[in-house]
Amino acid sequence: MNENWSKYVQGINTLYFSRKLRFDDMFSDQFMNAFQIDREKKIRILEIGCGPGALAGALRRWYPNAEITGMDLDTAFIRFARENEEGVTFMEGDATNLPFENETFDVTISNTVSEHIPPEAFFGEQKRVLKKGGVCLVLSARRGYRQKSQFEGKTEFENDFWQRVSQFDDSMERFSVGKYGMNEQTLPQTMQEFGFDSISTAYAVSNLTPDNECVPKDMAVLMINAGRYNDLDAIQSVWETMPGRVTKEEIDEMTRLANQKYDRRIQKYLSGEKEWDTTVSIAMIVRGVKD
């Protein structure tokens, strides 16, 4: 059992609900135009590093004729994905040693995975399992924009808590988080170096602004709560991974303060008062074809 990523790096709720927003159908045209995949064909798609399954679920909606497999090394992610996303085969597996025969898939896709894996293994394994003429899609997060709600400021207690525990957090180094990140120029260049042709790049922008009139109420609340899930997962991770560094009373107080902030923001939204806090997410999409 491997739960390193979900336990030490990004919690399940943080990853799942943020991706549910970014891959919502209101943004589907941007992604599908960049993917250039025939919706009518019966193809096999492999998502590498699927996490809790949000992107795989979106692919199931966007490509109803496709057979979709989601794979991740983290046991907790796969367990959650199986319970929450229908119509997709989820399995544990290593992106550096894919458990598939040569030329098995028509499409491979990953989202914020290339940053954490040596390029020779990342691209080499995908080229191996892709059929001739198969498509490799690499999604990579770019710098977006975040304007917080007035309720999201930290109290003195919270600032002291995070400053104290940050000195004991070595998860980024321990799990090579972002070690192999590439910029907008080197990512497509690297894909080309590993033998892919017909390379193109595109960018998808997800505007997550709860107060937009075009945003349904349930989605607006989910946008607000995405921050709550992130904060609560981070607090819980401290409790689980830094035994003896904090007390249960401190964790309970941090949890209370976090819930209080997001409850207030939701109450303000439901009362019709607009604050215009926003998250603008940008995904770089690099597409290459196996010759």
GROMACS .gro file of C-alpha atoms in nm:
model
  291
    1MET     CA    1   0.000   0.000   0.000
    2ASN     CA    2   0.133   0.341  -0.102
    3GLU     CA    3  -0.039   0.655   0.029
    4ASN     CA    4   0.259   0.890   0.028
    5TRP     CA    5   0.113   1.152  -0.205
    6SER     CA    6  -0.234   1.167  -0.052
    7LYS     CA    7  -0.092   1.171   0.300
    8TYR     CA    8   0.211   1.398   0.268
    9VAL     CA    9   0.168   1.613  -0.046
   10GLN     CA   10  -0.194   1.670  -0.154
   11GLY     CA   11  -0.501   1.542   0.025
   12ILE     CA   12  -0.777   1.357  -0.158
   13ASN     CA   13  -1.041   1.628  -0.120
   14THR     CA   14  -0.797   1.903  -0.217
   15LEU     CA   15  -0.704   1.730  -0.540
   16TYR     CA   16  -1.044   1.590  -0.632
   17PHE     CA   17  -1.258   1.899  -0.586
   18SER     CA   18  -1.009   2.144  -0.737
   19ARG     CA   19  -0.988   1.923  -1.047
   20LYS     CA   20  -1.366   1.878  -1.060
   21LEU     CA   21  -1.383   2.253  -1.102
   22ARG     CA   22  -1.104   2.285  -1.357
   23PHE     CA   23  -1.242   2.002  -1.569
   24ASP     CA   24  -1.605   2.103  -1.540
   25ASP     CA   25  -1.805   2.085  -1.863
   26MET     CA   26  -1.820   2.465  -1.881
   27PHE     CA   27  -1.451   2.453  -1.976
   28SER     CA   28  -1.465   2.139  -2.191
   29ASP     CA   29  -1.443   2.308  -2.531
   30GLN     CA   30  -1.099   2.450  -2.450
   31PHE     CA   31  -0.961   2.110  -2.358
   32MET     CA   32  -1.129   1.915  -2.636
   33ASN     CA   33  -1.012   2.161  -2.902
   34ALA     CA   34  -0.655   2.116  -2.778
   35PHE     CA   35  -0.681   1.736  -2.746
   36GLN     CA   36  -0.802   1.688  -3.107
   37ILE     CA   37  -0.949   1.345  -3.029
   38ASP     CA   38  -1.234   1.205  -3.236
   39ARG     CA   39  -1.537   1.173  -3.006
   40GLU     CA   40  -1.700   0.914  -3.231
   41LYS     CA   41  -1.415   0.663  -3.243
   42LYS     CA   42  -1.388   0.368  -3.008
   43ILE     CA   43  -1.045   0.423  -2.859
   44ARG     CA   44  -0.850   0.337  -2.547
   45ILE     CA   45  -0.733   0.624  -2.325
   46LEU     CA   46  -0.487   0.589  -2.036
   47GLU     CA   47  -0.463   0.863  -1.773
   48ILE     CA   48  -0.130   0.842  -1.592
   49GLY     CA   49  -0.126   0.976  -1.237
   50CYS     CA   50  -0.505   1.003  -1.226
   51GLY     CA   51  -0.521   1.095  -0.857
   52PRO     CA   52  -0.877   1.068  -0.718
   53GLY     CA   53  -1.024   1.046  -1.068
   54ALA     CA   54  -1.170   1.389  -1.158
   55LEU     CA   55  -1.006   1.418  -1.502
   56ALA     CA   56  -1.081   1.056  -1.587
   57GLY     CA   57  -1.444   1.125  -1.503
   58ALA     CA   58  -1.445   1.427  -1.732
   59LEU     CA   59  -1.291   1.221  -2.013
   60ARG     CA   60  -1.571   0.967  -1.968
   61ARG     CA   61  -1.828   1.241  -2.026
   62TRP     CA   62  -1.642   1.405  -2.315
   63TYR     CA   63  -1.557   1.082  -2.501
   64PRO     CA   64  -1.849   0.844  -2.441
   65ASN     CA   65  -1.721   0.587  -2.692
   66ALA     CA   66  -1.377   0.560  -2.533
   67GLU     CA   67  -1.253   0.293  -2.294
   68ILE     CA   68  -1.078   0.485  -2.018
   69THR     CA   69  -0.823   0.358  -1.768
   70GLY     CA   70  -0.699   0.571  -1.478
   71MET     CA   71  -0.375   0.469  -1.305
   72ASP     CA   72  -0.200   0.606  -0.998
   73LEU     CA   73   0.064   0.488  -0.754
   74ASP     CA   74  -0.136   0.607  -0.453
   75THR     CA   75  -0.371   0.346  -0.306
   76ALA     CA   76  -0.599   0.600  -0.136
   77PHE     CA   77  -0.651   0.791  -0.460
   78ILE     CA   78  -0.749   0.476  -0.648
   79ARG     CA   79  -0.986   0.365  -0.373
   80PHE     CA   80  -1.158   0.706  -0.376
   81ALA     CA   81  -1.175   0.716  -0.758
   82ARG     CA   82  -1.343   0.376  -0.774
   83GLU     CA   83  -1.606   0.491  -0.526
   84ASN     CA   84  -1.679   0.825  -0.691
   85GLU     CA   85  -1.631   0.798  -1.069
   86GLU     CA   86  -1.832   0.550  -1.275
   87GLY     CA   87  -1.751   0.405  -1.615
   88VAL     CA   88  -1.372   0.418  -1.570
   89THR     CA   89  -1.129   0.137  -1.487
   90PHE     CA   90  -0.900   0.249  -1.204
   91MET     CA   91  -0.585   0.064  -1.104
   92GLU     CA   92  -0.263   0.111  -0.911
   93GLY     CA   93   0.053   0.139  -1.117
   94ASP     CA   94   0.387   0.313  -1.163
   95ALA     CA   95   0.427   0.573  -1.439
   96THR     CA   96   0.793   0.476  -1.476
   97ASN     CA   97   0.703   0.110  -1.538
   98LEU     CA   98   0.357   0.099  -1.691
   99PRO     CA   99   0.189  -0.244  -1.646
  100PHE     CA  100   0.076  -0.269  -2.009
  101GLU     CA  101   0.195  -0.434  -2.328
  102ASN     CA  102   0.352  -0.235  -2.610
  103GLU     CA  103   0.109  -0.043  -2.834
  104THR     CA  104  -0.195  -0.084  -2.607
  105PHE     CA  105  -0.348   0.265  -2.608
  106ASP     CA  106  -0.463   0.523  -2.861
  107VAL     CA  107  -0.416   0.814  -2.618
  108THR     CA  108  -0.214   0.875  -2.304
  109ILE     CA  109  -0.286   1.178  -2.090
  110SER     CA  110  -0.149   1.319  -1.766
  111ASN     CA  111  -0.219   1.626  -1.556
  112THR     CA  112   0.061   1.780  -1.344
  113VAL     CA  113   0.259   1.456  -1.349
  114SER     CA  114   0.554   1.533  -1.579
  115GLU     CA  115   0.692   1.769  -1.314
  116HIS     CA  116   0.763   1.483  -1.074
  117ILE     CA  117   0.907   1.207  -1.296
  118PRO     CA  118   1.237   1.180  -1.489
  119PRO     CA  119   1.158   1.268  -1.854
  120GLU     CA  120   1.320   0.955  -1.997
  121ALA     CA  121   1.083   0.733  -1.800
  122PHE     CA  122   0.781   0.960  -1.834
  123PHE     CA  123   0.793   0.997  -2.212
  124GLY     CA  124   0.963   0.666  -2.283
  125GLU     CA  125   0.695   0.455  -2.119
  126GLN     CA  126   0.411   0.647  -2.285
  127LYS     CA  127   0.569   0.607  -2.627
  128ARG     CA  128   0.605   0.234  -2.560
  129VAL     CA  129   0.239   0.174  -2.471
  130LEU     CA  130   0.098   0.403  -2.742
  131LYS     CA  131  -0.009   0.259  -3.075
  132LYS     CA  132   0.149   0.394  -3.391
  133GLY     CA  133  -0.017   0.728  -3.457
  134GLY     CA  134  -0.123   0.745  -3.090
  135VAL     CA  135  -0.154   1.078  -2.911
  136CYS     CA  136   0.037   1.184  -2.598
  137LEU     CA  137  -0.126   1.469  -2.404
  138VAL     CA  138   0.066   1.638  -2.125
  139LEU     CA  139  -0.116   1.891  -1.907
  140SER     CA  140   0.097   2.113  -1.686
  141ALA     CA  141  -0.018   2.388  -1.450
  142ARG     CA  142   0.105   2.738  -1.525
  143ARG     CA  143   0.104   3.040  -1.300
  144GLY     CA  144  -0.253   3.160  -1.256
  145TYR     CA  145  -0.411   3.420  -1.031
  146ARG     CA  146  -0.569   3.412  -0.686
  147GLN     CA  147  -0.765   3.692  -0.519
  148LYS     CA  148  -0.873   3.576  -0.176
  149SER     CA  149  -1.193   3.649   0.008
  150GLN     CA  150  -1.177   3.903   0.289
  151PHE     CA  151  -1.249   3.615   0.527
  152GLU     CA  152  -0.936   3.420   0.430
  153GLY     CA  153  -0.682   3.627   0.621
  154LYS     CA  154  -0.489   3.440   0.889
  155THR     CA  155  -0.518   3.513   1.259
  156GLU     CA  156  -0.209   3.542   1.479
  157PHE     CA  157  -0.278   3.190   1.605
  158GLU     CA  158  -0.284   3.050   1.251
  159ASN     CA  159   0.030   3.233   1.145
  160ASP     CA  160   0.216   3.101   1.449
  161PHE     CA  161   0.091   2.747   1.380
  162TRP     CA  162   0.209   2.738   1.017
  163GLN     CA  163   0.543   2.905   1.090
  164ARG     CA  164   0.612   2.652   1.363
  165VAL     CA  165   0.530   2.339   1.163
  166SER     CA  166   0.682   2.450   0.831
  167GLN     CA  167   1.034   2.386   0.958
  168PHE     CA  168   0.952   2.015   0.998
  169ASP     CA  169   0.791   1.964   0.654
  170ASP     CA  170   1.030   1.788   0.416
  171SER     CA  171   0.768   1.630   0.188
  172MET     CA  172   0.859   1.838  -0.117
  173GLU     CA  173   1.218   1.713  -0.115
  174ARG     CA  174   1.136   1.361   0.001
  175PHE     CA  175   0.893   1.294  -0.284
  176SER     CA  176   1.069   1.497  -0.557
  177VAL     CA  177   0.774   1.733  -0.589
  178GLY     CA  178   0.833   1.953  -0.893
  179LYS     CA  179   1.189   1.828  -0.936
  180TYR     CA  180   1.150   1.783  -1.312
  181GLY     CA  181   0.935   2.085  -1.390
  182MET     CA  182   0.980   2.243  -1.733
  183ASN     CA  183   0.884   2.581  -1.872
  184GLU     CA  184   0.668   2.662  -2.172
  185GLN     CA  185   0.962   2.618  -2.406
  186THR     CA  186   1.141   2.314  -2.267
  187LEU     CA  187   0.831   2.096  -2.220
  188PRO     CA  188   0.746   2.066  -2.593
  189GLN     CA  189   1.117   2.051  -2.675
  190THR     CA  190   1.159   1.754  -2.441
  191MET     CA  191   0.859   1.576  -2.589
  192GLN     CA  192   1.019   1.616  -2.930
  193GLU     CA  193   1.355   1.491  -2.804
  194PHE     CA  194   1.189   1.167  -2.695
  195GLY     CA  195   1.056   1.095  -3.040
  196PHE     CA  196   0.711   1.250  -3.066
  197ASP     CA  197   0.606   1.438  -3.380
  198SER     CA  198   0.340   1.692  -3.483
  199ILE     CA  199   0.378   1.869  -3.148
  200SER     CA  200   0.139   2.152  -3.062
  201THR     CA  201   0.071   2.360  -2.752
  202ALA     CA  202  -0.245   2.519  -2.618
  203TYR     CA  203  -0.366   2.682  -2.296
  204ALA     CA  204  -0.695   2.632  -2.113
  205VAL     CA  205  -0.814   2.895  -1.866
  206SER     CA  206  -1.055   2.809  -1.586
  207ASN     CA  207  -1.216   3.119  -1.438
  208LEU     CA  208  -1.338   3.019  -1.093
  209THR     CA  209  -1.530   3.324  -0.970
  210PRO     CA  210  -1.830   3.238  -0.751
  211ASP     CA  211  -1.997   3.577  -0.799
  212ASN     CA  212  -2.017   3.545  -1.179
  213GLU     CA  213  -2.381   3.554  -1.284
  214CYS     CA  214  -2.327   3.262  -1.525
  215VAL     CA  215  -2.209   3.029  -1.246
  216PRO     CA  216  -2.481   2.801  -1.100
  217LYS     CA  217  -2.530   2.822  -0.724
  218ASP     CA  218  -2.407   2.468  -0.652
  219MET     CA  219  -2.089   2.527  -0.850
  220ALA     CA  220  -2.030   2.863  -0.682
  221VAL     CA  221  -2.048   2.696  -0.340
  222LEU     CA  222  -1.808   2.427  -0.463
  223MET     CA  223  -1.565   2.699  -0.575
  224ILE     CA  224  -1.569   2.847  -0.226
  225ASN     CA  225  -1.544   2.508  -0.058
  226ALA     CA  226  -1.242   2.410  -0.268
  227GLY     CA  227  -1.040   2.642  -0.046
  228ARG     CA  228  -1.193   2.483   0.263
  229TYR     CA  229  -1.093   2.133   0.149
  230ASN     CA  230  -0.738   2.251   0.084
  231ASP     CA  231  -0.707   2.409   0.428
  232LEU     CA  232  -0.863   2.117   0.615
  233ASP     CA  233  -0.647   1.862   0.432
  234ALA     CA  234  -0.336   2.062   0.516
  235ILE     CA  235  -0.429   2.078   0.884
  236GLN     CA  236  -0.505   1.706   0.897
  237SER     CA  237  -0.175   1.627   0.726
  238VAL     CA  238   0.013   1.808   1.004
  239TRP     CA  239  -0.164   1.596   1.263
  240GLU     CA  240  -0.088   1.270   1.082
  241THR     CA  241   0.268   1.335   0.970
  242MET     CA  242   0.416   1.543   1.253
  243PRO     CA  243   0.334   1.352   1.571
  244GLY     CA  244   0.431   1.539   1.882
  245ARG     CA  245   0.478   1.872   1.706
  246VAL     CA  246   0.124   1.998   1.772
  247THR     CA  247  -0.154   1.920   2.017
  248LYS     CA  248  -0.503   1.791   1.941
  249GLU     CA  249  -0.640   2.115   2.084
  250GLU     CA  250  -0.438   2.316   1.831
  251ILE     CA  251  -0.564   2.101   1.544
  252ASP     CA  252  -0.922   2.143   1.662
  253GLU     CA  253  -0.882   2.520   1.683
  254MET     CA  254  -0.724   2.541   1.337
  255THR     CA  255  -1.012   2.334   1.200
  256ARG     CA  256  -1.269   2.556   1.368
  257LEU     CA  257  -1.111   2.873   1.232
  258ALA     CA  258  -1.091   2.733   0.878
  259ASN     CA  259  -1.456   2.623   0.878
  260GLN     CA  260  -1.562   2.957   1.022
  261LYS     CA  261  -1.398   3.146   0.734
  262TYR     CA  262  -1.562   2.948   0.457
  263ASP     CA  263  -1.899   2.937   0.634
  264ARG     CA  264  -1.895   3.318   0.645
  265ARG     CA  265  -1.802   3.343   0.277
  266ILE     CA  266  -2.084   3.107   0.177
  267GLN     CA  267  -2.332   3.298   0.391
  268LYS     CA  268  -2.230   3.621   0.218
  269TYR     CA  269  -2.268   3.459  -0.124
  270LEU     CA  270  -2.612   3.317  -0.043
  271SER     CA  271  -2.727   3.656   0.084
  272GLY     CA  272  -2.646   3.810  -0.254
  273GLU     CA  273  -2.347   4.017  -0.144
  274LYS     CA  274  -2.073   4.000  -0.407
  275GLU     CA  275  -1.706   3.995  -0.313
  276TRP     CA  276  -1.546   3.895  -0.645
  277ASP     CA  277  -1.279   3.673  -0.497
  278THR     CA  278  -1.144   3.451  -0.774
  279THR     CA  279  -0.906   3.179  -0.882
  280VAL     CA  280  -0.789   3.179  -1.242
  281SER     CA  281  -0.626   2.847  -1.330
  282ILE     CA  282  -0.413   2.803  -1.644
  283ALA     CA  283  -0.329   2.462  -1.787
  284MET     CA  284  -0.065   2.420  -2.057
  285ILE     CA  285  -0.154   2.137  -2.294
  286VAL     CA  286   0.123   1.979  -2.503
  287ARG     CA  287   0.015   1.732  -2.770
  288GLY     CA  288   0.245   1.496  -2.956
  289VAL     CA  289   0.198   1.201  -3.191
  290LYS     CA  290   0.390   0.874  -3.195
  291ASP     CA  291   0.526   0.822  -3.547
   0.00000   0.00000   0.00000
